[in-house]
Short mmCIF file of C-alpha atoms in Angstrom, two decimals:
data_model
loop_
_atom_site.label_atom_id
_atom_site.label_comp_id
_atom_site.label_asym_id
_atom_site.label_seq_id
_atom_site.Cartn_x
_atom_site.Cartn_y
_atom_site.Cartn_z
CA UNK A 1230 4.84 12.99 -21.32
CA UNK A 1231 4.65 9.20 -19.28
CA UNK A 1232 4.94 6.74 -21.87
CA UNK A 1233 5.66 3.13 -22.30
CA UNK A 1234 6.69 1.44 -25.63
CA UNK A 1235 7.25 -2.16 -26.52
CA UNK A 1236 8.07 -3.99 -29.62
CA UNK A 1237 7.24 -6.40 -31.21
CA UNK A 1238 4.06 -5.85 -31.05
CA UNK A 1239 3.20 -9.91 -31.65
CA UNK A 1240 5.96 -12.75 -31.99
CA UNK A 1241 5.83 -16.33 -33.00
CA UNK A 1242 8.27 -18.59 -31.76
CA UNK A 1243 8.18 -22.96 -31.67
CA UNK A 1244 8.16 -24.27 -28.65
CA UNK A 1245 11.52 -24.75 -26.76
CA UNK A 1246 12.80 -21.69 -28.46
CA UNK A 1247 14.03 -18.50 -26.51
CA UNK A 1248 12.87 -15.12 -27.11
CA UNK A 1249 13.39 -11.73 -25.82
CA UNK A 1250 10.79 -8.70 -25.47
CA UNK A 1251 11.53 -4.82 -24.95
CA UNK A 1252 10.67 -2.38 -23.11
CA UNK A 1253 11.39 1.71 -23.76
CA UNK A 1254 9.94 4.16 -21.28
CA UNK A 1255 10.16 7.92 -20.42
CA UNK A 1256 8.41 7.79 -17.06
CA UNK A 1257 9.71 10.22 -14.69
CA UNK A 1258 10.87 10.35 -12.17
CA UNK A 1259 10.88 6.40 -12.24
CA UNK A 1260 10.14 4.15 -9.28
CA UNK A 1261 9.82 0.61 -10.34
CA UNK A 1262 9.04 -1.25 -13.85
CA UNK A 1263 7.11 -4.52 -13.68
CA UNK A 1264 6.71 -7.36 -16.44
CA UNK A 1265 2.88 -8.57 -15.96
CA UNK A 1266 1.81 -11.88 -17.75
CA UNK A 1267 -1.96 -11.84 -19.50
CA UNK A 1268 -3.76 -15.06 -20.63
CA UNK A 1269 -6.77 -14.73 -23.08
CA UNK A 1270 -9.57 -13.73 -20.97
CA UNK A 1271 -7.65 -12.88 -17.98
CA UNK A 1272 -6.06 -10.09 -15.79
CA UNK A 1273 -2.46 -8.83 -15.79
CA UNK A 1274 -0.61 -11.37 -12.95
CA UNK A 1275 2.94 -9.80 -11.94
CA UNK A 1276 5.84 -11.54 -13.16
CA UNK A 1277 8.40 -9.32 -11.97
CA UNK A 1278 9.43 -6.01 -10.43
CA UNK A 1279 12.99 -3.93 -10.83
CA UNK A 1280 13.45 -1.09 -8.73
CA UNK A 1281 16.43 1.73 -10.21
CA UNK A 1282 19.10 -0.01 -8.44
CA UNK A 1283 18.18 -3.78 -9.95
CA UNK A 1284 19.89 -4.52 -13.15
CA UNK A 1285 18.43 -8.18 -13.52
CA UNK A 1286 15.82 -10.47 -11.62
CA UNK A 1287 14.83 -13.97 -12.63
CA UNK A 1288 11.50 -15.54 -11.92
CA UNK A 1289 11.62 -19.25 -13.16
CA UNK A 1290 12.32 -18.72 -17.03
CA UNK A 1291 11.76 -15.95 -17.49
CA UNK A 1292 14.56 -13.16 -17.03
CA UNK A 1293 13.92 -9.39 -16.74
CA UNK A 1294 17.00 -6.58 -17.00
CA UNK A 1295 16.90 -2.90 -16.74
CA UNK A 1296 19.37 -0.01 -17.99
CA UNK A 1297 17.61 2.56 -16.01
CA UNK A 1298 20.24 5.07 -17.98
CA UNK A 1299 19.02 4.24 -21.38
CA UNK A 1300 15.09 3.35 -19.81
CA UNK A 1301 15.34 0.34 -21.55
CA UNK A 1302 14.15 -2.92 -20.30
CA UNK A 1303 13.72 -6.52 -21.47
CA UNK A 1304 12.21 -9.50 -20.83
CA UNK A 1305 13.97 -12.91 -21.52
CA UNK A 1306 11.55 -16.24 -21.85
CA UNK A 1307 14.26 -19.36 -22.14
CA UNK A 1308 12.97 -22.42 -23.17
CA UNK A 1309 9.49 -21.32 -23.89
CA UNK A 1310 6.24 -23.58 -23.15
CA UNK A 1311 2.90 -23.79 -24.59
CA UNK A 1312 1.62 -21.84 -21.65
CA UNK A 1313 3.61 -19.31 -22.31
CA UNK A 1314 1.52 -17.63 -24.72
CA UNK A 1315 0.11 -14.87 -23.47
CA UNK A 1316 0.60 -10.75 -23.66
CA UNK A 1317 3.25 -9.57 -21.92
CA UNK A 1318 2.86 -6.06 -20.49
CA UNK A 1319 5.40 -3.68 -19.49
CA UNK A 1320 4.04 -1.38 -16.77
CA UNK A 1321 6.00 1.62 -15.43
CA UNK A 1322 5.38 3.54 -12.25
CA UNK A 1323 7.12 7.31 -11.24
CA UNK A 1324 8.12 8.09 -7.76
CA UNK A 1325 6.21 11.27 -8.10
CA UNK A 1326 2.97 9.13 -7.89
CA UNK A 1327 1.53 8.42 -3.96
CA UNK A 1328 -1.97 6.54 -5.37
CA UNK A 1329 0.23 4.11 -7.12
CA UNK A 1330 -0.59 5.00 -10.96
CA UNK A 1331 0.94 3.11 -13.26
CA UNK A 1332 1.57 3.56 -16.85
CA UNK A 1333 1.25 0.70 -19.21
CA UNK A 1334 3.10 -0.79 -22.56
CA UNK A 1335 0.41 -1.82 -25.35
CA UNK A 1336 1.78 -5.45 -24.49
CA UNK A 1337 3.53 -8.06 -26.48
CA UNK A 1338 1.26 -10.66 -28.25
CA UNK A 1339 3.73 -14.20 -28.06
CA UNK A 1340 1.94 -17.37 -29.33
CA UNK A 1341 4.33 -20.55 -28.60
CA UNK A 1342 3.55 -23.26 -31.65
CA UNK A 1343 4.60 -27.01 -30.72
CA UNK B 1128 -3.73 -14.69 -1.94
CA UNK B 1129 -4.99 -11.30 -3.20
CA UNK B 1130 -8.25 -11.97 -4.42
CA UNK B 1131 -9.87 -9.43 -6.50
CA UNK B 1132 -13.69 -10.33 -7.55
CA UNK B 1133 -15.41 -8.57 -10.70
CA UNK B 1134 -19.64 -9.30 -10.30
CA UNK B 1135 -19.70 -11.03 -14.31
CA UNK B 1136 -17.51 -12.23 -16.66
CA UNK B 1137 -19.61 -11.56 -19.42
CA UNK B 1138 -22.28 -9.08 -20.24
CA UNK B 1139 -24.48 -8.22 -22.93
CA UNK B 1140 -26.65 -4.84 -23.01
CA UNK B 1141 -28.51 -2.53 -25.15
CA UNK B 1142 -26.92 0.95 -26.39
CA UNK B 1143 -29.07 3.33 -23.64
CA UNK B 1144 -28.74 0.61 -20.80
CA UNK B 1145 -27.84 1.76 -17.46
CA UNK B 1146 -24.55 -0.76 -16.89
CA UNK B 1147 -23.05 -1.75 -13.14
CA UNK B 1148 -20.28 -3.33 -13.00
CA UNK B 1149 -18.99 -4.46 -9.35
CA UNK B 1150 -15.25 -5.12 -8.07
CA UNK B 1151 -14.82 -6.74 -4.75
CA UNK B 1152 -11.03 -7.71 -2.98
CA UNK B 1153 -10.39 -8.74 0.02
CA UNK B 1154 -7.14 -7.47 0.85
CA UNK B 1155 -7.69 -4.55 2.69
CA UNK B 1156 -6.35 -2.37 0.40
CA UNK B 1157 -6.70 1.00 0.19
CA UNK B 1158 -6.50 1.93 -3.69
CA UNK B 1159 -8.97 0.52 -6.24
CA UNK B 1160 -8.77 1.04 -10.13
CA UNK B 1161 -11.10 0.61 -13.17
CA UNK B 1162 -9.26 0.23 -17.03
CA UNK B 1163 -10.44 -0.67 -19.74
CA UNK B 1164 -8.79 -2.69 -22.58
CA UNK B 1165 -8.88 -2.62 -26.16
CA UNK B 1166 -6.64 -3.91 -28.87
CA UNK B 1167 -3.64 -2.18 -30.16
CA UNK B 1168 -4.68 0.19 -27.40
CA UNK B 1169 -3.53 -1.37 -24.08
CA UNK B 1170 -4.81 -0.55 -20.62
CA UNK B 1171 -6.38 2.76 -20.08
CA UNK B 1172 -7.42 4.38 -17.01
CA UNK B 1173 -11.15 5.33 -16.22
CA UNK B 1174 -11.20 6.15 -12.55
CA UNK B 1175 -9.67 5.19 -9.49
CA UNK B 1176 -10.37 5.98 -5.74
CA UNK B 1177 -7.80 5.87 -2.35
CA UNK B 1178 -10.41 5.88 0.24
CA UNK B 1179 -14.34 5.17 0.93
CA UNK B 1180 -16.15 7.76 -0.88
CA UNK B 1181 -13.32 9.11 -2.72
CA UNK B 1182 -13.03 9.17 -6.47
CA UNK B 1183 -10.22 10.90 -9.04
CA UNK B 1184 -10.97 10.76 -12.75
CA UNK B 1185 -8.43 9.18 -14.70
CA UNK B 1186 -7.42 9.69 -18.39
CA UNK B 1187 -10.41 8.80 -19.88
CA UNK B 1188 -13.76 9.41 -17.29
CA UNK B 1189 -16.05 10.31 -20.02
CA UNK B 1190 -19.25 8.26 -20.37
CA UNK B 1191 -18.46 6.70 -16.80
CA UNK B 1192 -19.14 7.25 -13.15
CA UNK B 1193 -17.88 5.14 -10.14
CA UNK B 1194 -18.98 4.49 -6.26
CA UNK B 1195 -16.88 3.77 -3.31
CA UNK B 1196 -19.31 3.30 -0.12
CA UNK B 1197 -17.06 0.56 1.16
CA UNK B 1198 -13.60 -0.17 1.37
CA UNK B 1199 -13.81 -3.42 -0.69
CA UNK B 1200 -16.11 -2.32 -2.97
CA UNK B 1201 -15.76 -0.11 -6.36
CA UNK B 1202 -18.08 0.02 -8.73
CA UNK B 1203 -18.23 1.31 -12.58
CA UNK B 1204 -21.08 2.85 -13.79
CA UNK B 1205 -21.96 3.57 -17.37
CA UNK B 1206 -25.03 5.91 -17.36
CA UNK B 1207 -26.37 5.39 -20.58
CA UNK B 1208 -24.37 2.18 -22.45
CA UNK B 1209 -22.97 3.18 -25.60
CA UNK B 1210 -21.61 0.76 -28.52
CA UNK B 1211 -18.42 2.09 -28.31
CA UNK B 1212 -17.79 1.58 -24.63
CA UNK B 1213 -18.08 -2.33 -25.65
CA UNK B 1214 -14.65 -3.23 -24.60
CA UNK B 1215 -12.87 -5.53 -21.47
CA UNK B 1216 -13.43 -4.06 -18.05
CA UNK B 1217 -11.01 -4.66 -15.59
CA UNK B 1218 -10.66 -3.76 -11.70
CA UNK B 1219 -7.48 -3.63 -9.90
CA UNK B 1220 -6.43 -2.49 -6.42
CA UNK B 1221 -3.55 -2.13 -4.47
CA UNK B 1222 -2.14 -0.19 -1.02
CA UNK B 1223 -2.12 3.12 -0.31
CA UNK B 1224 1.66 4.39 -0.19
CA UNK B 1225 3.97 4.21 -3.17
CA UNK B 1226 4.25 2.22 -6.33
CA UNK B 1227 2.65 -0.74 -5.10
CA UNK B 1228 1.73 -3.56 -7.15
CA UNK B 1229 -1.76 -3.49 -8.39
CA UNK B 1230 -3.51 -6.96 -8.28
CA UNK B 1231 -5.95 -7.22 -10.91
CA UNK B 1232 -9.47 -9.00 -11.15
CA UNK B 1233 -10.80 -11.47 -14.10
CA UNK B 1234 -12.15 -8.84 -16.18
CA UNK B 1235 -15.31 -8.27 -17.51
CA UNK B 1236 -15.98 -8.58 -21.61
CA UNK B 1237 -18.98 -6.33 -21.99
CA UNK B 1238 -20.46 -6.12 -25.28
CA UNK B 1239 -23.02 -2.98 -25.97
CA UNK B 1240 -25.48 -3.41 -29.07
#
């Protein structure tokens, strides 16, 4: 069975402070894993996207690698901001899929305090 | 930009109520998608279509119907409005061929009492 795991499930971290959030999956066969970004009250907004051959891709602060051996994945927020709290949702898609379906983490809950 | 549109960003409706909800882009793109969200429970798929007039059910289609007369416009239907389809509605669509990134609308937070 397609499924997408993350943990923590909510983090609190002061502001400035780096954090990291993971990503397990056993989507097959895999295609691509995005990080999406959700505000309060908002939809997911792509942060970044790792195809099997991409180990690591940056995207301002934020830093995303991929062990496509283990399925693992994480996402690295460096110097975090107020604005960074938000769920972040890790969203898997499988080759075998032509209507683009994706399959989706529960999300990670991270409130930045000042 | 990709702009997806969703018709409210708020609704409130009696248990019974017939319930539209409306998804507009303008991207041209082929696939459209409606989740819903709930805590602890993530994004869920209801139903999704890859042409006009096309519809697949998606892993959870029960209590729902959808309509795709155009190509920029899918819309979520909820026959008869139940309490426990209160949740956050959101559209997404994307193009045709292979694992393309879905944009996603604003959402809509509908609340059945």
């Amino acid at each position: 069975k397609n499924q997408v795991e993350q943990s923590p499930q909510s983090l609190i971290i002061l502001e400035g402070k780096n954090c990291t959030l993971q990503c397990n999956y056993t989507v097959s066969p895999f295609s691509n894993l995005r990080w999406y970004k959700q505000d309060t009250g908002r939809g997911p907004v792509s942060l970044t996207i790792m195809t099997f051959s991409e180990n690591t891709k940056s995207n301002g602060r934020y830093t995303a690698t991929l062990d496509a051996d283990t399925k693992q994945s994480s996402l690295h927020i460096t110097a975090s901001q107020l604005s960074d709290s938000a769920s972040y949702i890790c969203v898997v898609s499988d080759r075998g899929s032509t209507l683009g379906r994706l399959y989706f983490g529960r999300g990670t809950q991270l409130t930045v305090w000042p | 930009d990709v702009k997806v549109t969703q018709s409210s960003r708020y609704l409130v409706k009696r248990t019974g109520e017939k319930v539209f909800l409306e998804c507009v882009q303008d991207m041209d793109h082929e696939n459209m998608f409606w989740y819903r969200q709930d805590p602890g429970l993530g994004l869920r798929l209801i139903y999704f279509s890859y042409d006009v007039k096309m519809k697949e059910k998606g892993d959870i289609p029960e209590g729902y119907s959808v309509s795709r007369e155009k190509k920029e416009r899918f819309s979520l239907i909820l026959e008869s409005a139940s309490t426990n389809q209160t949740s956050m509605y959101l559209c997404a669509s994307s193009f045709r061929q292979g694992a393309n990134e879905q944009y996603f609308g604003p959402g809509t937070r509908l609340t059945v009492t």
